[in-house]
Amino acid sequence: MSERAKNEIVKEKSRLLRGGIAEGLTHVVTGAIDEDDTMLLKFHGSYMQDDRDVRAERTKKKLEKAFSFMIRLRLPGGVVSPEQWLKLDDIAGTYANGTLRLTTRATFQYHGVIKSNLKRTMQAINAACIDTIAACGDVNRNVMSASHPFLSKAHKQAEELAIAFSDHLLPRTGAYHEIWLDDQKVIDTAPATPESEPIYGPLYLPRKFKTVIAVPPDNDVDIFAHCLGYIAIVEKGEVVGWNVTVGGGMGMTHGETDTFPRTADMMGFCTPEQAIDVGEKVVTVQRDWGNRAVRKNARLKYTVERVGIDAFRAEVEKRCGFKLGAPRSYSFTSTGDPIGWRQSLDGKAADRKWHLTLYVENGRVKDTATMKLRTALREIAQAGGVDFVVTSNQNLVIANVTAKAKPKIEALLEKHGVVTATSSGLRRNAMACVALPTCALALSESERFLPGLVTDLEDILDKAGLREDDIVIRMTGCPNGCARPYLAEIGFVGRAPGLYNLYLGAAFDGTRLSKIYAQDVNREQILTLLEPIIKRYAKERTSGEHFGNFVVRAGIVAATTAGNNFHENVVLAKV
Ligand code: SRM
Ligand code: SF4
């Protein structure tokens, strides 16, 4: 590994993530910032983008691209108070494009913030006692935990670990506070010893690093898609320890078989007291062993694939100074969110609070002519007395509702045309990444395309009598996998405008990846290909058999095994 990836040099020269960001913000002749600084900006939670809908027209007119910035919040555990909701909503209207975007990693994104408003927006976010530090970049990013922290004591413990681990791995540089907050400490994220990075070192990690925490039987966080995962082992309502997984990830590049999605390996069991230490050591092993020469192979999944789980575990144990236990038994049932009302599991029945999981199409909180979701949520926040929780499926939980307040919330949602049920089991389990017009890497539409395709598929499901069946469907506008499409029973990955690769056969509980079934298919071809499979599924499935398991059993696609042979045994359908 003699040569280093360009990002490594940018990080090294950055003076702990400062670079020229502060100065670049003052240049008024351009809406952009310097290329090296765009890399560093990610560590501060923001990406420079341009509106791709108008890119060609502006190029023709010899105008600069329509630059703006996406901002992602760090929100471990995903909970915001009504007061915070109101502030976040204000920011969406004042500085962003009038929408809040709930992400597949259970936080918020703003789109369309122009350079001259970037600092003000960062300050407004921090004034809501939320920050954006390390929401992106080569660091431990936002930590996701099971979507219902208020459901039981164990769920709360998962949220607490998410917050503690996220805080423990925050970069210690003072750059963030210096650039965005003029060194004003709004919340306690400012470092005690600003100018050293005791865990990361000056080069931070070779690549992004993602941590999640699951509470079985729900695998809503898609534990096997992430670098580091903790699975709660619960006895008598308490977490007695965590099974630890390492080496999952989704991203790949079309046509490059040395890049691939991978499900995480089980590394072992640790006690609650050991959890943060074990996670920190996983991070430091990846810091030292990760590939800093070839960025496309720099994620932890490639390190684990290269050295093997036994060698990786041995190094983590050596650094911890203790051995991990054998993994305890657990089982997952699904990766989706149970849409609708749900009551806390702990406590006396009469005292248990209610939680409403709202399906938010592709996570976009906005007002339309028929459905005023943003207004409804604003009014619910104004009334107070609830919490909001962003889920890892881009949905939103209105949490901690009393039995008395329940009908009021329902009435408010109804008043603004917000439907609390989904039109089908397919839509309930649908997710699409942002893609066009903001994502620089999008090869095709996703968020703006999937809802219509689901409507078309609903007609086919209707004919097969499957409208209410839960089937996981996900789409991304490129192979990076932001909506975890390779863990969907039906997955689409963008190839070019209007064309997608179709993947089938992932397990409903998130334990097995899919396989490619057809390449470069358009909307019509997708429907033609899926109709007979859906009909066959309706006729031939065994009791309780999920779609992904059926297509593997029926030999429509081969199974991707635990060995992650994603690119092997592929037989493409003829179109
Ligand atoms: Fe992602 C890059 C959006 C979850 C894998 N992702 C991007 C960027 C920032 C494009 C870019 O680099 O210029 C996208 C911004 C689009 C926009 O306009 O907002 C983007 N990713 C998203 C979000 C917003 C999708 C969504 O619709 O919700 C999700 C934000 C999560 C968050 O809150 O932190 C999002 N991205 C994911 C996930 C899912 C997950 O983590 O559970 C993955 C797959 C898991 C994984 O990391 O392996 C994912 N995003 C990527 C990759 C591929 C990484 C790789 O290993 O190859 C990229 C590209 C990159 O890093 O070079 C990427
Ligand atoms: Fe953009 Fe690709 Fe991620 Fe979709 S999957 S948001 S197109 S990077």
XYZ file of C-alpha atoms and ligand atoms in Angstrom:
646
model
C 0.000 0.000 0.000
C 2.532 2.580 -1.000
C 0.326 5.090 -2.818
C -2.324 6.895 -0.880
C -5.793 7.865 -2.062
C -6.200 11.598 -2.736
C -8.571 12.033 0.197
C -5.797 10.873 2.545
C -3.596 13.749 1.446
C -6.442 16.257 1.742
C -7.149 15.054 5.290
C -3.476 15.201 6.216
C -3.096 18.777 5.037
C -6.414 19.903 6.487
C -5.240 20.996 9.947
C -7.778 18.665 11.537
C -10.630 19.262 9.123
C -10.286 23.026 8.723
C -8.828 23.281 5.215
C -9.966 26.448 3.501
C -13.661 26.105 4.380
C -13.934 29.281 6.449
C -12.304 31.354 3.751
C -14.246 29.685 0.934
C -17.504 30.698 2.572
C -16.536 34.354 2.206
C -15.994 34.198 -1.574
C -19.109 35.786 -3.010
C -18.304 35.413 -6.722
C -19.202 31.731 -6.705
C -21.889 29.605 -5.098
C -19.366 26.785 -4.773
C -16.404 26.033 -2.556
C -13.016 24.579 -3.452
C -12.931 20.879 -4.412
C -10.656 19.786 -1.537
C -12.867 21.670 0.885
C -15.963 19.826 -0.374
C -14.293 16.641 0.893
C -13.617 18.182 4.286
C -17.072 19.742 4.465
C -18.547 16.242 4.680
C -16.975 15.771 8.115
C -18.990 18.839 9.149
C -22.214 17.234 7.897
C -22.645 18.901 4.527
C -22.267 18.110 0.802
C -21.987 20.561 -2.027
C -24.524 19.687 -4.745
C -26.104 21.287 -7.770
C -29.628 21.182 -9.137
C -29.298 18.581 -11.887
C -32.715 19.427 -13.323
C -31.291 22.726 -14.582
C -27.673 21.685 -15.129
C -27.839 21.252 -18.921
C -29.736 24.491 -19.445
C -27.289 26.463 -17.295
C -24.304 24.926 -19.082
C -25.854 25.963 -22.402
C -26.206 29.499 -21.092
C -22.623 29.365 -19.795
C -23.835 29.892 -16.253
C -22.274 28.376 -13.168
C -24.103 25.250 -11.986
C -26.947 25.968 -9.544
C -24.908 25.083 -6.462
C -26.434 24.502 -3.076
C -25.648 22.433 0.000
C -27.212 19.400 1.589
C -26.967 19.287 5.381
C -27.339 16.089 7.395
C -27.967 16.106 11.128
C -26.270 13.869 13.665
C -29.128 12.441 15.650
C -28.117 9.226 17.435
C -31.270 7.357 18.403
C -33.391 9.540 16.111
C -35.483 11.379 18.751
C -36.481 15.058 18.657
C -38.702 17.003 21.025
C -41.658 19.075 19.760
C -39.669 22.246 20.423
C -36.837 20.918 18.299
C -39.276 19.831 15.598
C -40.588 23.371 15.317
C -37.083 24.780 14.998
C -36.105 22.185 12.391
C -39.293 22.919 10.474
C -38.542 26.668 10.565
C -35.097 26.003 9.116
C -36.620 23.993 6.263
C -38.765 26.978 5.324
C -36.218 29.723 5.910
C -33.009 28.274 4.505
C -33.755 25.011 2.670
C -36.192 23.889 -0.032
C -39.260 23.800 2.234
C -38.965 20.088 2.968
C -37.463 17.946 5.698
C -36.010 14.696 4.382
C -36.015 11.699 6.732
C -33.135 9.430 5.765
C -32.554 5.690 5.668
C -30.254 6.184 8.654
C -32.867 7.794 10.847
C -31.973 11.430 10.709
C -32.902 14.619 8.824
C -31.435 16.171 5.717
C -31.943 19.620 4.305
C -31.542 20.254 0.603
C -31.019 23.460 -1.329
C -29.188 25.603 1.239
C -27.178 28.236 -0.645
C -23.634 29.084 0.348
C -24.446 32.457 1.847
C -26.929 30.740 4.188
C -24.795 27.751 5.121
C -23.298 29.151 8.290
C -26.603 30.622 9.453
C -28.290 27.256 8.891
C -25.601 25.444 10.873
C -26.075 27.928 13.691
C -29.850 27.517 13.617
C -29.468 23.728 13.818
C -27.110 24.053 16.768
C -29.545 26.474 18.409
C -32.004 23.564 18.363
C -29.365 21.652 20.389
C -28.623 19.339 17.472
C -25.372 19.239 15.532
C -24.083 17.936 12.229
C -20.579 16.891 13.327
C -19.449 13.670 11.681
C -22.836 13.089 10.043
C -20.779 12.416 6.911
C -17.048 11.881 6.221
C -14.478 9.210 7.125
C -15.594 8.828 10.725
C -18.164 6.971 12.800
C -21.360 8.492 11.455
C -24.758 8.954 13.006
C -25.545 5.887 15.130
C -28.955 4.345 14.502
C -30.818 2.350 17.094
C -34.085 0.436 17.055
C -36.811 2.799 15.953
C -38.934 2.754 19.096
C -36.832 3.914 22.064
C -39.987 4.289 24.134
C -41.303 0.805 23.481
C -39.530 -0.925 26.368
C -36.576 -0.637 28.705
C -34.420 -2.620 26.274
C -35.263 -0.213 23.435
C -34.282 2.687 25.678
C -30.984 0.964 26.469
C -30.350 0.652 22.722
C -30.940 4.379 22.314
C -28.629 5.151 25.239
C -25.854 3.074 23.690
C -26.388 4.861 20.351
C -25.959 8.262 21.985
C -23.003 7.207 24.146
C -21.157 5.542 21.267
C -21.784 8.451 18.906
C -20.488 10.933 21.488
C -17.511 8.733 22.346
C -16.395 8.705 18.717
C -16.977 12.356 17.905
C -13.963 14.004 16.305
C -12.128 16.052 18.936
C -10.962 18.806 16.576
C -12.184 22.301 17.324
C -12.718 22.942 13.589
C -16.509 22.611 13.674
C -17.047 25.083 16.479
C -14.504 27.454 15.021
C -15.936 27.512 11.485
C -19.661 27.382 12.129
C -20.241 28.598 15.648
C -17.491 31.181 16.019
C -16.236 28.970 18.840
C -19.484 29.324 20.762
C -20.348 26.103 22.534
C -24.134 25.620 22.235
C -24.197 22.014 23.362
C -21.513 19.966 24.995
C -19.875 18.592 21.874
C -16.848 20.843 21.967
C -13.646 18.945 22.708
C -11.781 19.154 26.012
C -8.404 18.870 24.288
C -9.181 20.377 20.932
C -6.090 19.683 18.957
C -5.617 15.945 19.087
C -7.614 13.007 17.794
C -6.870 10.258 20.331
C -9.031 7.630 18.626
C -8.911 8.573 14.961
C -5.474 10.139 14.612
C -4.917 12.972 12.125
C -6.006 10.954 9.067
C -9.316 9.854 10.555
C -10.626 6.565 9.082
C -9.893 5.200 5.611
C -13.591 5.559 4.751
C -17.040 6.189 6.275
C -17.966 3.973 9.232
C -21.529 3.063 10.229
C -22.851 1.707 13.507
C -26.349 0.454 14.325
C -28.133 -1.167 17.247
C -31.036 -3.610 16.931
C -33.520 -4.987 19.421
C -34.859 -8.363 18.180
C -37.230 -9.447 16.818
C -37.145 -6.164 14.831
C -34.290 -5.744 12.378
C -35.518 -2.309 11.340
C -31.956 -0.952 11.338
C -30.863 -3.635 8.843
C -28.028 -4.699 11.098
C -26.175 -6.742 8.455
C -25.817 -3.720 6.137
C -23.479 -1.857 8.479
C -19.835 -1.795 9.532
C -20.582 -2.399 13.211
C -23.782 -3.708 14.757
C -25.006 -4.469 18.252
C -27.880 -6.921 18.682
C -29.561 -6.648 22.078
C -29.728 -9.847 24.088
C -32.636 -9.283 26.420
C -33.456 -11.270 29.539
C -36.379 -10.379 31.807
C -36.804 -7.064 29.980
C -33.167 -5.953 30.414
C -30.286 -5.930 27.978
C -27.752 -8.382 29.429
C -25.311 -7.872 26.592
C -24.869 -7.438 22.879
C -23.990 -9.717 19.987
C -21.536 -7.732 17.902
C -21.481 -7.862 14.094
C -18.815 -6.409 11.799
C -18.201 -5.946 8.091
C -21.549 -5.222 6.442
C -22.061 -2.676 3.683
C -24.011 -2.050 0.506
C -22.035 0.102 -1.919
C -20.580 -1.286 -5.134
C -19.718 -0.064 -8.622
C -21.451 -1.435 -11.726
C -19.184 -3.844 -13.580
C -16.465 -3.976 -10.911
C -16.708 -7.321 -9.177
C -14.040 -6.426 -6.610
C -16.725 -4.154 -5.135
C -19.810 -5.782 -3.659
C -22.478 -5.535 -0.992
C -21.749 -7.747 1.979
C -23.702 -8.910 5.001
C -21.889 -8.463 8.305
C -20.241 -11.360 10.158
C -21.057 -12.242 13.730
C -17.991 -11.395 15.848
C -19.070 -12.396 19.355
C -20.870 -11.303 22.502
C -19.975 -8.520 24.934
C -21.472 -7.233 28.172
C -23.126 -3.804 28.382
C -20.021 -2.479 30.187
C -17.728 -3.677 27.391
C -19.822 -2.401 24.476
C -18.193 0.978 23.871
C -14.684 -0.375 24.323
C -15.311 -3.190 21.838
C -16.743 -0.720 19.310
C -13.810 1.638 19.762
C -11.356 -1.189 19.133
C -13.234 -2.235 15.981
C -12.824 1.359 14.819
C -9.095 1.442 15.600
C -8.434 -1.881 13.862
C -10.163 -0.508 10.777
C -8.179 2.739 11.189
C -4.932 0.728 11.052
C -5.865 -2.143 8.727
C -8.253 -0.439 6.292
C -7.149 0.186 2.703
C -5.931 3.796 2.423
C -4.636 3.344 -1.121
C -7.752 2.211 -2.980
C -10.750 4.140 -1.731
C -13.324 1.919 -3.402
C -12.027 -0.972 -1.252
C -11.529 1.031 1.929
C -14.704 0.171 3.864
C -14.492 -2.170 6.842
C -16.367 -4.862 4.873
C -13.359 -5.250 2.576
C -10.960 -5.392 5.550
C -13.006 -8.182 7.148
C -13.316 -9.989 3.797
C -9.533 -9.715 3.290
C -8.305 -10.833 6.721
C -11.244 -13.051 7.730
C -13.453 -12.698 10.780
C -11.208 -14.841 13.028
C -8.138 -12.654 12.541
C -10.253 -9.519 12.901
C -11.824 -10.775 16.137
C -8.409 -11.790 17.523
C -7.038 -8.285 16.937
C -10.070 -6.637 18.544
C -9.710 -8.957 21.555
C -5.983 -8.208 21.792
C -6.637 -4.475 21.843
C -9.501 -4.871 24.338
C -7.485 -7.118 26.645
C -10.393 -9.552 26.993
C -12.102 -12.237 24.946
C -15.540 -11.865 23.470
C -18.152 -14.421 24.439
C -19.875 -16.820 22.073
C -22.818 -15.126 20.346
C -26.136 -15.693 22.124
C -29.239 -16.842 20.331
C -31.651 -14.282 18.856
C -33.968 -14.109 15.898
C -35.244 -11.383 13.629
C -38.634 -11.313 11.937
C -38.573 -8.271 9.640
C -36.788 -5.105 8.579
C -39.901 -2.953 8.190
C -41.710 -0.559 10.489
C -45.101 -1.617 11.832
C -47.193 1.231 10.443
C -49.978 2.466 12.710
C -50.526 2.643 16.446
C -48.510 0.557 18.872
C -48.427 0.633 22.670
C -45.371 0.498 24.945
C -44.566 -3.045 26.020
C -43.523 -2.292 29.618
C -45.565 -1.091 32.581
C -49.226 -1.305 33.602
C -51.625 -1.466 30.655
C -53.454 1.713 31.719
C -50.234 3.766 31.897
C -48.674 2.601 28.684
C -48.166 5.341 26.111
C -49.160 5.083 22.465
C -46.867 5.505 19.466
C -48.023 6.155 15.916
C -45.674 5.119 13.114
C -46.545 7.213 10.075
C -45.545 6.003 6.638
C -43.720 8.922 5.031
C -43.275 8.298 1.319
C -39.502 8.189 0.753
C -39.060 10.209 3.933
C -40.034 13.511 2.335
C -41.919 15.699 4.817
C -43.681 18.291 2.689
C -47.061 19.786 1.911
C -48.811 18.822 -1.304
C -52.199 19.905 -2.662
C -53.896 16.851 -1.156
C -51.761 16.050 1.879
C -50.328 18.687 4.200
C -47.950 16.472 6.145
C -45.540 19.244 7.090
C -48.352 21.453 8.374
C -49.939 18.576 10.289
C -46.680 17.668 12.015
C -46.044 21.303 12.819
C -49.432 21.582 14.493
C -48.839 18.357 16.424
C -45.508 19.780 17.601
C -47.185 23.055 18.567
C -49.696 21.165 20.703
C -46.722 19.454 22.418
C -46.759 16.500 24.790
C -45.257 14.022 22.290
C -41.840 13.083 20.923
C -40.844 12.498 17.314
C -38.651 9.596 16.274
C -37.148 9.165 12.824
C -36.956 5.515 11.769
C -34.370 3.690 9.699
C -37.047 3.134 7.048
C -37.519 6.894 6.438
C -40.702 6.903 8.517
C -41.711 8.917 11.549
C -43.025 7.848 14.937
C -45.193 10.276 16.881
C -44.309 8.867 20.260
C -45.494 8.995 23.860
C -49.081 9.897 23.088
C -51.577 9.561 25.944
C -54.821 7.676 25.367
C -56.601 11.047 25.712
C -54.487 12.773 23.069
C -54.756 9.904 20.569
C -58.047 10.993 18.925
C -56.828 14.609 18.749
C -53.739 13.544 16.819
C -55.832 11.400 14.528
C -58.227 14.301 13.886
C -55.367 16.669 13.139
C -53.802 14.291 10.657
C -57.147 13.704 9.001
C -57.825 17.436 8.767
C -54.670 17.809 6.678
C -55.303 14.750 4.508
C -52.576 12.620 6.093
C -53.501 8.975 5.702
C -52.292 6.724 8.476
C -52.698 3.473 6.527
C -50.772 2.568 3.383
C -52.411 1.510 0.136
C -50.667 -1.889 0.157
C -48.166 -4.128 1.919
C -45.717 -3.347 -0.871
C -45.902 0.417 -0.327
C -45.609 -0.057 3.440
C -42.226 -1.674 2.765
C -41.015 0.664 0.016
C -37.961 2.879 0.227
C -36.172 4.964 -2.369
C -33.022 7.029 -2.057
C -32.960 10.735 -2.896
C -31.220 10.515 -6.319
C -32.240 13.277 -8.758
C -32.210 16.226 -8.743
C -29.776 16.757 -5.849
C -27.536 13.701 -5.702
C -24.373 14.163 -7.720
C -23.951 10.412 -8.172
C -27.445 9.518 -9.420
C -27.616 7.660 -12.740
C -31.415 7.534 -12.720
C -34.480 8.714 -10.813
C -35.405 7.045 -7.545
C -37.451 9.056 -5.019
C -39.459 10.623 -7.859
C -39.959 7.282 -9.658
C -40.649 4.523 -7.147
C -44.100 5.699 -5.918
C -45.576 5.444 -9.442
C -43.985 2.060 -10.038
C -45.458 0.795 -6.776
C -48.884 1.959 -7.983
C -48.420 -0.091 -11.179
C -47.288 -3.108 -9.180
C -50.284 -2.760 -6.873
C -52.542 -3.558 -9.840
C -50.634 -6.796 -10.395
C -50.729 -7.607 -6.683
C -54.476 -6.964 -6.654
C -55.037 -9.475 -9.420
C -52.947 -12.003 -7.508
C -54.795 -11.299 -4.260
C -51.616 -10.044 -2.563
C -52.392 -6.378 -1.863
C -52.012 -6.721 1.880
C -48.910 -8.927 1.836
C -45.698 -7.395 3.124
C -43.058 -7.413 0.377
C -39.904 -5.323 0.758
C -39.183 -3.171 -2.314
C -36.360 -0.641 -2.529
C -34.840 1.525 -5.235
C -31.649 3.514 -5.639
C -30.525 5.767 -8.436
C -27.029 4.225 -8.532
C -25.213 1.185 -7.118
C -24.065 2.930 -3.920
C -27.049 1.396 -2.182
C -28.361 4.263 -0.028
C -31.800 2.616 0.374
C -30.151 -0.794 0.988
C -31.633 -2.268 -2.238
C -29.555 -5.462 -2.085
C -31.399 -6.378 1.104
C -34.830 -5.907 -0.494
C -36.945 -8.777 -1.742
C -37.403 -6.671 -4.904
C -34.563 -4.214 -5.506
C -33.886 -1.718 -8.292
C -30.562 -0.068 -8.924
C -30.222 2.763 -11.423
C -28.051 2.273 -14.509
C -29.030 5.179 -16.761
C -32.050 7.477 -17.120
C -35.135 5.220 -17.056
C -33.129 1.980 -16.770
C -32.578 -0.200 -13.727
C -31.011 -3.493 -12.744
C -33.580 -5.691 -11.038
C -32.502 -7.706 -7.995
C -34.544 -10.440 -6.318
C -34.302 -12.874 -3.457
C -33.127 -11.087 -0.320
C -34.557 -12.386 2.932
C -37.479 -10.527 4.520
C -35.637 -10.444 7.857
C -32.551 -8.794 6.349
C -30.215 -11.777 6.749
C -29.529 -12.570 3.066
C -28.609 -10.425 0.058
C -30.430 -10.570 -3.262
C -29.057 -11.461 -6.708
C -29.319 -9.648 -10.004
C -32.226 -10.994 -12.080
C -32.403 -8.617 -15.061
C -30.215 -5.850 -16.409
C -31.101 -2.456 -17.876
C -34.872 -2.784 -17.690
C -37.378 0.033 -18.074
C -40.718 0.489 -16.348
C -42.661 -1.622 -18.824
C -40.104 -4.434 -18.801
C -40.058 -4.428 -15.012
C -43.814 -4.997 -14.930
C -43.633 -7.675 -17.618
C -40.910 -9.504 -15.717
C -42.488 -9.259 -12.287
C -46.112 -10.111 -13.160
C -45.604 -13.867 -13.763
C -43.344 -14.193 -10.705
C -45.889 -12.483 -8.484
C -48.684 -14.700 -9.860
C -46.579 -17.818 -9.301
C -45.788 -16.675 -5.768
C -49.507 -16.298 -5.027
C -50.182 -19.848 -6.246
C -47.141 -21.781 -5.100
C -45.971 -20.223 -1.847
C -46.027 -22.294 1.291
C -47.797 -20.996 4.379
C -46.109 -17.809 5.629
C -43.383 -17.970 2.977
C -42.035 -14.549 2.092
C -41.504 -13.418 -1.503
C -37.693 -13.324 -1.259
C -37.516 -16.867 0.106
C -39.977 -18.084 -2.515
C -37.982 -16.795 -5.502
C -34.897 -18.585 -4.167
C -36.767 -21.841 -3.425
C -38.433 -21.729 -6.838
C -35.006 -21.363 -8.486
C -35.827 -17.968 -10.014
C -32.549 -16.649 -8.561
C -29.769 -18.421 -6.673
C -29.288 -17.578 -3.016
C -26.474 -15.262 -2.045
C -24.882 -17.298 0.700
C -23.215 -16.250 3.909
C -19.992 -16.295 1.885
C -21.304 -13.217 0.102
C -21.032 -14.706 -3.394
C -23.069 -11.801 -4.695
C -21.621 -11.756 -8.203
C -21.601 -15.559 -8.661
C -24.251 -17.959 -10.003
C -26.082 -15.202 -11.817
C -28.484 -16.167 -14.609
C -29.997 -13.048 -16.152
C -33.617 -13.091 -17.293
C -34.138 -12.468 -21.002
C -35.952 -9.215 -21.738
Fe -25.733 7.340 0.881
C -23.357 8.849 -0.927
C -27.786 9.913 0.351
C -27.730 6.154 3.303
C -24.161 4.301 0.724
N -25.563 9.094 -0.077
C -24.425 9.529 -0.752
C -24.620 10.989 -1.191
C -24.079 11.868 -0.106
C -24.049 11.345 -2.574
C -22.671 11.897 -2.645
O -21.717 11.328 -2.091
O -22.508 12.907 -3.332
C -26.167 11.043 -1.248
C -26.804 12.412 -1.069
C -28.105 12.500 -1.824
C -28.901 13.689 -1.498
O -29.112 14.523 -2.416
O -29.369 13.828 -0.387
C -26.537 9.967 -0.253
N -27.371 7.991 1.752
C -28.136 9.023 1.327
C -29.463 9.066 2.053
C -29.983 10.471 2.290
C -30.476 8.229 1.271
C -31.921 8.414 1.629
O -32.688 8.515 0.684
O -32.287 8.420 2.792
C -29.090 8.294 3.329
C -28.540 9.171 4.412
C -28.146 8.373 5.589
C -27.763 9.159 6.796
O -28.639 9.766 7.397
O -26.589 9.110 7.165
C -27.973 7.403 2.784
N -25.833 5.589 1.898
C -26.816 5.267 2.768
C -26.817 3.859 3.010
C -27.819 3.103 3.868
C -27.346 2.880 5.262
O -26.259 3.305 5.635
O -28.081 2.246 5.986
C -25.787 3.324 2.245
C -25.451 1.821 2.107
C -24.766 1.260 3.291
C -23.288 1.442 3.187
O -22.793 2.490 3.557
O -22.617 0.537 2.681
C -25.172 4.423 1.560
N -23.974 6.698 0.062
C -23.530 5.404 0.039
C -22.337 5.324 -0.771
C -21.536 4.036 -1.072
C -20.548 3.741 -0.018
C -19.656 2.578 -0.384
O -19.230 1.858 0.492
O -19.351 2.392 -1.558
C -22.098 6.623 -1.249
C -20.946 7.081 -2.153
C -19.654 7.178 -1.437
O -19.550 7.092 -0.221
O -18.667 7.348 -2.148
C -23.145 7.446 -0.715
Fe -27.359 9.125 -4.734
Fe -26.757 6.685 -5.456
Fe -27.166 7.237 -2.896
Fe -29.200 7.228 -4.523
S -27.923 5.454 -4.043
S -28.745 8.838 -3.029
S -28.325 7.963 -6.389
S -25.520 7.999 -4.107
